Short mmCIF file of C-alpha atoms in Angstrom, two decimals:
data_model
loop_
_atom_site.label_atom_id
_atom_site.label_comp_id
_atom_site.label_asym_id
_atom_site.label_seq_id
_atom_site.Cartn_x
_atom_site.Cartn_y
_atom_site.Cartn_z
CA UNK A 1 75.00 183.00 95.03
CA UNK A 2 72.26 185.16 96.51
CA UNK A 3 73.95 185.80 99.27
CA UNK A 4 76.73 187.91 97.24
CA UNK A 5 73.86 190.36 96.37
CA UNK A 6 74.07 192.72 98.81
CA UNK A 7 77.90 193.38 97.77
CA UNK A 8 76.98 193.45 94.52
CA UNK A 9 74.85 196.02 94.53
CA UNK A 10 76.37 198.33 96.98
CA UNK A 11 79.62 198.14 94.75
CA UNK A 12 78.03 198.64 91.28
CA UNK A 13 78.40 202.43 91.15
CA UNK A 14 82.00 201.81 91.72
CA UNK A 15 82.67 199.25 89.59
CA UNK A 16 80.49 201.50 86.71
CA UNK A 17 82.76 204.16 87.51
CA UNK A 18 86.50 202.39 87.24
CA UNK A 19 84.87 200.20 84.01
CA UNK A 20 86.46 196.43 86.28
CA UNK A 21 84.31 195.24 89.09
CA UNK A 22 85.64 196.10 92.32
CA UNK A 23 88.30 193.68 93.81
CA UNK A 24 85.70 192.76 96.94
CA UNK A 25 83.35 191.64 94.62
CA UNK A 26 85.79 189.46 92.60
CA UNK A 27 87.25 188.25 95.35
CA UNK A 28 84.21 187.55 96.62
CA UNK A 29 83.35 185.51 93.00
CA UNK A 30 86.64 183.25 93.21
CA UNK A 31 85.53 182.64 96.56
CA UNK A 32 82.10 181.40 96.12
CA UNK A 33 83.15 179.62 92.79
CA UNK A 34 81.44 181.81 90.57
CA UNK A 35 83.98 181.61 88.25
CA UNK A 36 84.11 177.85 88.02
CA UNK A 37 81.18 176.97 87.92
CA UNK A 38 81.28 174.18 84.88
CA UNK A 39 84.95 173.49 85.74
CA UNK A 40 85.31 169.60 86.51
CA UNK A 41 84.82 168.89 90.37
CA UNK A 42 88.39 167.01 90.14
CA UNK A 43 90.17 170.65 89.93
CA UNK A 44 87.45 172.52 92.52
CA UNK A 45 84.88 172.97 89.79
CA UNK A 46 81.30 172.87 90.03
CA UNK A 47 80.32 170.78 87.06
CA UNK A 48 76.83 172.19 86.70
CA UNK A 49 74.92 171.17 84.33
CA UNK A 50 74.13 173.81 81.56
CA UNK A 51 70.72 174.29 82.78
CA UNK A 52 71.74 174.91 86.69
CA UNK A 53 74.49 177.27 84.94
CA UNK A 54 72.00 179.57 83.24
CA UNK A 55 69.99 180.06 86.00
CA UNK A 56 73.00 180.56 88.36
CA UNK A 57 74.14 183.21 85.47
CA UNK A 58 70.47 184.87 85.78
CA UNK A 59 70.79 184.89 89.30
CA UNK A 60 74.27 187.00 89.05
CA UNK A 61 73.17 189.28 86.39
CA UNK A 62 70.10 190.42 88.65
CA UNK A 63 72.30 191.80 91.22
CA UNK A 64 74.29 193.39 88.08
CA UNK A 65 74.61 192.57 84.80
CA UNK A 66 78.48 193.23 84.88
CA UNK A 67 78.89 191.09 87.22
CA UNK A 68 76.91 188.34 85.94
CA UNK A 69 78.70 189.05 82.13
CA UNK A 70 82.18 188.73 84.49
CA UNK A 71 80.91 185.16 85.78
CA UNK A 72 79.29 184.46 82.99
CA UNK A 73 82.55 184.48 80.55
CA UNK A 74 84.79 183.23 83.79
CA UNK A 75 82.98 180.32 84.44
CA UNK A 76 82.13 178.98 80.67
CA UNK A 77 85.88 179.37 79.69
CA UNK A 78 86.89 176.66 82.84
CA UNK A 79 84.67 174.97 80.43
CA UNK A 80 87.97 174.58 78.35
CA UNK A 81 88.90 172.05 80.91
CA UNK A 82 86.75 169.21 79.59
CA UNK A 83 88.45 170.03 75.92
CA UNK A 84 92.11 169.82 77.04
CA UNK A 85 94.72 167.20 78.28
CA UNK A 86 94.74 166.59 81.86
CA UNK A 87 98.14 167.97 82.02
CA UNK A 88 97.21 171.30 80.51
CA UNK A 89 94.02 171.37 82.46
CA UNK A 90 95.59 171.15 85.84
CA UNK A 91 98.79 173.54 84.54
CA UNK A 92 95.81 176.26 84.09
CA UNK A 93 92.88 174.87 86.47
CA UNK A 94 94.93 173.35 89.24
CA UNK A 95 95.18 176.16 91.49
CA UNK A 96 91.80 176.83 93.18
CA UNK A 97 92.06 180.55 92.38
CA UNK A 98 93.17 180.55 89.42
CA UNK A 99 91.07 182.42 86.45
CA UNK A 100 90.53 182.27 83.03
CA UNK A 101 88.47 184.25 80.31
CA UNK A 102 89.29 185.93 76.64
CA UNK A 103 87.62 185.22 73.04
CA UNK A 104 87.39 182.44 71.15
CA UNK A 105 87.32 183.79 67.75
CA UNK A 106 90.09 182.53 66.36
CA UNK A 107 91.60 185.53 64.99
CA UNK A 108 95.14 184.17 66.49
CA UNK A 109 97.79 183.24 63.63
CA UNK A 110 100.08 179.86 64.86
CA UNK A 111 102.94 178.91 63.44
CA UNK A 112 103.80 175.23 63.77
CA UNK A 113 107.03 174.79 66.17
CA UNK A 114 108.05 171.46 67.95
CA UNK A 115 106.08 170.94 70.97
CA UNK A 116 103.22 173.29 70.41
CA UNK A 117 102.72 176.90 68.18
CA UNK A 118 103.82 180.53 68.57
CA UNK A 119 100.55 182.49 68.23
CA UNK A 120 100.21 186.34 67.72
CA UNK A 121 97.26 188.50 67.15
CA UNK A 122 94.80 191.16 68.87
CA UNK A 123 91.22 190.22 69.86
CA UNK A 124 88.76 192.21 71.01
CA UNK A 125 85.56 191.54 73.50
CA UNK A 126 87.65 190.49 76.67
CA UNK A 127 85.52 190.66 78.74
CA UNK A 128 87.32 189.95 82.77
CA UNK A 129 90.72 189.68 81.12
CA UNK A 130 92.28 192.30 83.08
CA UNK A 131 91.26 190.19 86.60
CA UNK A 132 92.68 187.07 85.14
CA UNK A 133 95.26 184.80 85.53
CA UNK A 134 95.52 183.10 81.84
CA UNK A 135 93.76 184.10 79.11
CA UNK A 136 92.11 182.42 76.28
CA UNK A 137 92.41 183.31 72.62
CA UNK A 138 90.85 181.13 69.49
CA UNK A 139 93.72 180.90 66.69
CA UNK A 140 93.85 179.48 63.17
CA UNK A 141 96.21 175.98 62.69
CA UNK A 142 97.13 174.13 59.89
CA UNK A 143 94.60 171.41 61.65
CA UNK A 144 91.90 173.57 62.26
CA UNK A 145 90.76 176.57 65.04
CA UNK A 146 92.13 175.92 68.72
CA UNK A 147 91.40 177.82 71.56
CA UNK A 148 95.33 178.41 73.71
CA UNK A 149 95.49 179.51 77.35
CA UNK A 150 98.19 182.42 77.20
CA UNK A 151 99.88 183.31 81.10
CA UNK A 152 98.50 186.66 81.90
CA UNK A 153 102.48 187.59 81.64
CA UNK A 154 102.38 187.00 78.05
CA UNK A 155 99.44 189.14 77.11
CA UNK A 156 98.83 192.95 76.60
CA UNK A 157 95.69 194.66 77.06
CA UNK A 158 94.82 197.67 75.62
CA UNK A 159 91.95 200.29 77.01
CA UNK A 160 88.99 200.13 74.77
CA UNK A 161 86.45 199.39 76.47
CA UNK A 162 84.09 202.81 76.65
CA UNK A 163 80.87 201.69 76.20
CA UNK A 164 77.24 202.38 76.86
CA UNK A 165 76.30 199.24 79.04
CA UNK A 166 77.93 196.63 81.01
CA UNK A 167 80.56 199.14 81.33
CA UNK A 168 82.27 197.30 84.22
CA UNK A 169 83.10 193.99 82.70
CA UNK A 170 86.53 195.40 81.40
CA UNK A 171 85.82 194.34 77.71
CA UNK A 172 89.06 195.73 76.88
CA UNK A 173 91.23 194.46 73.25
CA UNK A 174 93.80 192.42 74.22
CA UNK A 175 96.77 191.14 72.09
CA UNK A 176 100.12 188.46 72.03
CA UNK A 177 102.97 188.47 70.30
CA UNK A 178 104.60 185.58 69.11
CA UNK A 179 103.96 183.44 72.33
CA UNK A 180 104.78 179.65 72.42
CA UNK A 181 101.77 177.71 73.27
CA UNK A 182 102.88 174.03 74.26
CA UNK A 183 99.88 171.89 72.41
CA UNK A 184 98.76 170.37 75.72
CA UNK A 185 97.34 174.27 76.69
CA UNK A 186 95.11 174.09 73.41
CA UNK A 187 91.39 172.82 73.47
CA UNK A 188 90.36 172.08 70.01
CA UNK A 189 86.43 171.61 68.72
CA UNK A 190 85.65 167.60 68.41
CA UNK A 191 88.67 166.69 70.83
CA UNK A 192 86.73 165.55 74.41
CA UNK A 193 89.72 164.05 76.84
CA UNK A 194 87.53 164.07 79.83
CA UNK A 195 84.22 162.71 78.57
CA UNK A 196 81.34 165.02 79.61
CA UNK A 197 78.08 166.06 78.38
CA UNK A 198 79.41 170.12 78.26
CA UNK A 199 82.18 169.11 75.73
CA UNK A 200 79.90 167.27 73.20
CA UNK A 201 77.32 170.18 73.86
CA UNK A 202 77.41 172.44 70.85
CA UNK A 203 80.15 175.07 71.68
CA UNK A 204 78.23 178.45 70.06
CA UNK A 205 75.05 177.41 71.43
CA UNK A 206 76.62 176.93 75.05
CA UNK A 207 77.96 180.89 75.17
CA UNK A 208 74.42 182.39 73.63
CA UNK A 209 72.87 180.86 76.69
CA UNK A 210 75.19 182.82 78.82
CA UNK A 211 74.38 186.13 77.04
CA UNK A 212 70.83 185.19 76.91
CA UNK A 213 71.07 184.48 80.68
CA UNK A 214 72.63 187.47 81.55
CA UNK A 215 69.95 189.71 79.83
CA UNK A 216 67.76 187.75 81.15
CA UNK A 217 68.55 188.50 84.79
CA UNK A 218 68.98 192.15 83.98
CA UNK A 219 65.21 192.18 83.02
CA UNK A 220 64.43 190.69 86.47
CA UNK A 221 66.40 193.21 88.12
CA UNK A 222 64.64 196.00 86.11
CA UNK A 223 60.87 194.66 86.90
CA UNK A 224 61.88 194.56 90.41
CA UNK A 225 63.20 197.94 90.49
CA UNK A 226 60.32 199.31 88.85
CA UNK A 227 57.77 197.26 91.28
CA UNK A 228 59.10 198.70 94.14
CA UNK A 229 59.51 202.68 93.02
CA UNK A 230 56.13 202.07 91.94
CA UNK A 231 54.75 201.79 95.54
CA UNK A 232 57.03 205.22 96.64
CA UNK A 233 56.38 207.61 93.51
CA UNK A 234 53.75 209.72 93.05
CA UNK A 235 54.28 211.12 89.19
CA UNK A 236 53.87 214.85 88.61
CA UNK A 237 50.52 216.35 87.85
CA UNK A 238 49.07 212.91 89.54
CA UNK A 239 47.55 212.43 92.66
CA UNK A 240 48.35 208.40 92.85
CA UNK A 241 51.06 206.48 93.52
CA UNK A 242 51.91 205.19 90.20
CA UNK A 243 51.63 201.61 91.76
CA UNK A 244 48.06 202.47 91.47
CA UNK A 245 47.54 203.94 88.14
CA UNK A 246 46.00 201.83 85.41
CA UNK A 247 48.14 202.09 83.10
CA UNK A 248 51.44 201.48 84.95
CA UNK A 249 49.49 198.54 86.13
CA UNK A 250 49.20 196.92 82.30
CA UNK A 251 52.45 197.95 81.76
CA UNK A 252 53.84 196.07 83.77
CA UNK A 253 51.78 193.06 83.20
CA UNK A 254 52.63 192.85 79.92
CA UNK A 255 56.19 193.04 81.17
CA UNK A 256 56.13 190.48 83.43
CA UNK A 257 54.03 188.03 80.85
CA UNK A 258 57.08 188.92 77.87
CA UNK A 259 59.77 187.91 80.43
CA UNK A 260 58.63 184.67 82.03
CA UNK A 261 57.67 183.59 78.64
CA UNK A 262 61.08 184.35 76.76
CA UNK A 263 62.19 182.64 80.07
CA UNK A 264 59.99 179.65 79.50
CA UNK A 265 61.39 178.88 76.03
CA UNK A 266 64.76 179.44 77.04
CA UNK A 267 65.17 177.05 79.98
CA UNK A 268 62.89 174.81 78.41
CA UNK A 269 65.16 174.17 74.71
CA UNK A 270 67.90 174.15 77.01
CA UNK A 271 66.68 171.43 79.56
CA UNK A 272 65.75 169.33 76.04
CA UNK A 273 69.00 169.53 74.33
CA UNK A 274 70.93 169.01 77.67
CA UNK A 275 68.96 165.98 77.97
CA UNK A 276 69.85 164.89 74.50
CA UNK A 277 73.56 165.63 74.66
CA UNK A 278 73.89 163.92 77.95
CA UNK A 279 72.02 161.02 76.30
CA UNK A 280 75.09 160.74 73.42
CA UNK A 281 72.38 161.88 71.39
CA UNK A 282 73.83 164.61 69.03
CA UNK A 283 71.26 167.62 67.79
CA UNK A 284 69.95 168.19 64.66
CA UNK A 285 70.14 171.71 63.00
CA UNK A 286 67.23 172.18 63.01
CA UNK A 287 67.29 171.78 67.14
CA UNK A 288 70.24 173.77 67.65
CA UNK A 289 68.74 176.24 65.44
CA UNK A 290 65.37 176.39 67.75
CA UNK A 291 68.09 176.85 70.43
CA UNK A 292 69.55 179.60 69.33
CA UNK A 293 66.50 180.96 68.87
CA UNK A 294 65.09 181.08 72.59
CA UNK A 295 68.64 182.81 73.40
CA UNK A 296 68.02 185.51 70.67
CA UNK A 297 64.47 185.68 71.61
CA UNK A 298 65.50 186.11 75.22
CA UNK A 299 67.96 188.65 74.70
CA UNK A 300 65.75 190.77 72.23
CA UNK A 301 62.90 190.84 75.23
CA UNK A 302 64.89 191.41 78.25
CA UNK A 303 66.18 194.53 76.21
CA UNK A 304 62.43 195.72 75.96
CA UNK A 305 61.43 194.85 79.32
CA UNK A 306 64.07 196.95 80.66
CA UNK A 307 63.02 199.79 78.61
CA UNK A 308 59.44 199.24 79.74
CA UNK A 309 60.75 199.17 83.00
CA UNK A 310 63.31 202.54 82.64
CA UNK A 311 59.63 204.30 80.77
CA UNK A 312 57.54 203.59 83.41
CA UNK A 313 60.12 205.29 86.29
CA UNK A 314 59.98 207.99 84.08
CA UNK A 315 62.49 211.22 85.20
CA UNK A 316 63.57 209.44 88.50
CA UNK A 317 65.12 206.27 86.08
CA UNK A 318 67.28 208.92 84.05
CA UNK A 319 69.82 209.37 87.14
CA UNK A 320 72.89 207.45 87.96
CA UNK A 321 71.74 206.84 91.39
CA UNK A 322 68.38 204.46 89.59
CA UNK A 323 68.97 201.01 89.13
CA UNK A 324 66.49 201.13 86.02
CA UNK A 325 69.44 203.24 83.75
CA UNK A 326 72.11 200.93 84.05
CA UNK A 327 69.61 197.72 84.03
CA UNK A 328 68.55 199.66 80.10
CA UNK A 329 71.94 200.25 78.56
CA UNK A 330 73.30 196.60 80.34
CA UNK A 331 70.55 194.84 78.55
CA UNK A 332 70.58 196.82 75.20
CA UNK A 333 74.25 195.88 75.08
CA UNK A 334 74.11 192.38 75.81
CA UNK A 335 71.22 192.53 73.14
CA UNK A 336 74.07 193.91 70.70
CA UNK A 337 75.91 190.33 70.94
CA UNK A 338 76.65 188.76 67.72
CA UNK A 339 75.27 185.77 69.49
CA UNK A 340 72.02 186.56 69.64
CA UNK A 341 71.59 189.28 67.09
CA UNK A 342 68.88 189.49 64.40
CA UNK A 343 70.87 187.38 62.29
CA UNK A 344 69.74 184.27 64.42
CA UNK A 345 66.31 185.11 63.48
CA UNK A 346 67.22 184.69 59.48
CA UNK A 347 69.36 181.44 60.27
CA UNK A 348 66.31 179.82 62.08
CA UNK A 349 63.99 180.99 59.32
CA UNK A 350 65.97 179.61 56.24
CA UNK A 351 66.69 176.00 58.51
CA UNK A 352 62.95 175.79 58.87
CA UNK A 353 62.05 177.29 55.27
CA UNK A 354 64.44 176.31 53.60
CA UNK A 355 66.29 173.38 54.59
CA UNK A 356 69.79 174.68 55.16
CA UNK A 357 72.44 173.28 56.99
CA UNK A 358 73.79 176.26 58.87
CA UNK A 359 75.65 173.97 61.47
CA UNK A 360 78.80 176.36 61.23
CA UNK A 361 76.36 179.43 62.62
CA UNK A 362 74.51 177.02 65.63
#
């Protein structure tokens, strides 16, 4: 994917600007396979493994975190495929450009009709659902939460999405209103028709990687943005560079040491209970809890990198034209995710103090 940098970048201000990224660069996703990236290899997937995922996610999210967020959600809802029927996974996967995203929460209502439900509700957090072709949307059954694959036809979107970072990944409420959903377009939690690792792999775990992946390349983008201004500024009132001050020079050390640590723990939980799942082995809470807890842990220090990072380029970081502003309010945001917010920290502290089973929250 490193070769789609150079677009990237050179489009970001645009994409910032109209709140979608630009049509060249999503074109330029579908194309490369960005988008499918754990689809199954039978419908033109890439079936990574969760561990190549992340770091393909990182390596997005450093050319810009909207556009890694975009590929991030794209790619880990053809996920869905290995949790569907292998008539509704070709109906919604089967055409090599087609494109999925939405939100699971399953704040859908279905009513039971022959042959499927009619779902209607209003979600919020869709993140690439105005670039897609269906459109995923967690709903409440009388058998438990599914997750149905609505035709882009079916759904409305309404503009919401003004926010202070990742402003280009379109995050936009979206709604349906009383929409038939045959039953072979609904993944449901447990049910694995295709049998791979990714569908036993615990399904809120899976997406805090991607958020924790995405700050996580934002941070990278940030230290190298500050590395090289670094060489080129010379601060007011100073007579060095600020690539040779002292203190710039700990800064940034410190920096660096906070991010390829968080990094560390997060590839390395994630290589270990990849390894498990793919081994039938199912995790224990307290495993998906220490899980969870890299991704929170990343996400919390790829937020204060970047504001190291935005500090340290001091007035020439405050314009839109700097790298280093967007790189702080992407990352804060991402940081924002319920996903990896504080409350992660708690869970893991009363699993390991306490005892609890807090499966429903890992």
């Amino acid at each position: 994917m490193r070769a789609l940098h150079p677009l990237i970048r050179a489009e970001a201000a645009d994409a910032e600007r109209d709140r979608r990224i630009t049509r060249r660069v999503f074109r330029a996703l579908v194309g490369a396979g960005a988008t499918r990236l754990l689809a199954p290899a039978r419908l033109g997937g890439a079936e990574q493994d969760l561990p190549t995922w992340a770091r393909t996610v990182e390596d997005l999210a450093q050319a810009d975190g909207s556009t890694g967020w975009t590929a991030m959600t794209t790619s880990a809802t053809s996920a869905l495929a290995w949790r569907m029927s292998d008539e509704g996974a070709e109906e919604v996967f089967g055409e090599a450009s087609s494109v999925a995203a939405g939100t699971a929460a399953p704040l859908g209502r279905a009513t039971e009709v022959e042959g499927g439900h009619r779902i209607s509700g209003r979600w919020g957090w869709g993140s690439a659902v105005p670039l897609c072709d269906w459109v995923a949307g967690g709903a409440l059954t009388d058998a438990g939460p599914v997750v149905a694959l609505f035709p882009a036809a079916d759904v409305t979107v309404h503009d919401t999405w003004h926010a202070a970072g990742l402003r280009a990944t379109a995050s936009h409420d979206w709604e349906v209103a009383d929409v038939f959903v045959p039953t072979r377009r609904a993944a449901r939690a447990g049910e694995i028709h295709l049998g791979h690792p990714l569908a036993a792999f615990p399904f809120l775990s899976f997406l805090a990687v991607g958020v924790a992946a995405v700050g996580m390349g934002i941070a990278l983008r940030a230290v190298e943005e500050i590395e090289k201004l670094a060489v080129i500024k010379t601060p007011q009132h100073t007579s060095q560079p600020l690539a040779e001050q002292a203190g710039a020079q700990l800064e940034l050390a410190r920096a660096q040491a906070r991010l390829c640590s968080a990094r560390a723990f997060l590839h390395a939980e994630l290589a270990e209970r990849w390894e498990q799942t793919a081994a039938g082995r199912a995790a224990s809470v307290p495993d998906r809890a220490r899980l969870r807890l890299a991704c929170a842990h990343a996400a919390r220090e790829a937020a204060e990198v970047t504001r190291i990072a935005f500090a340290l380029g001091g007035g020439t970081a405050v314009f839109e034209t700097s790298a280093l502003q967007r790189c702080l309010r992407d990352a804060h945001v991402a940081a924002q995710h319920t996903l990896v917010s504080q409350r992660v920290f708690q869970t893991y502290g009363r699993v390991r103090l306490l005892g609890e089973d807090s499966d429903d929250r890992l």
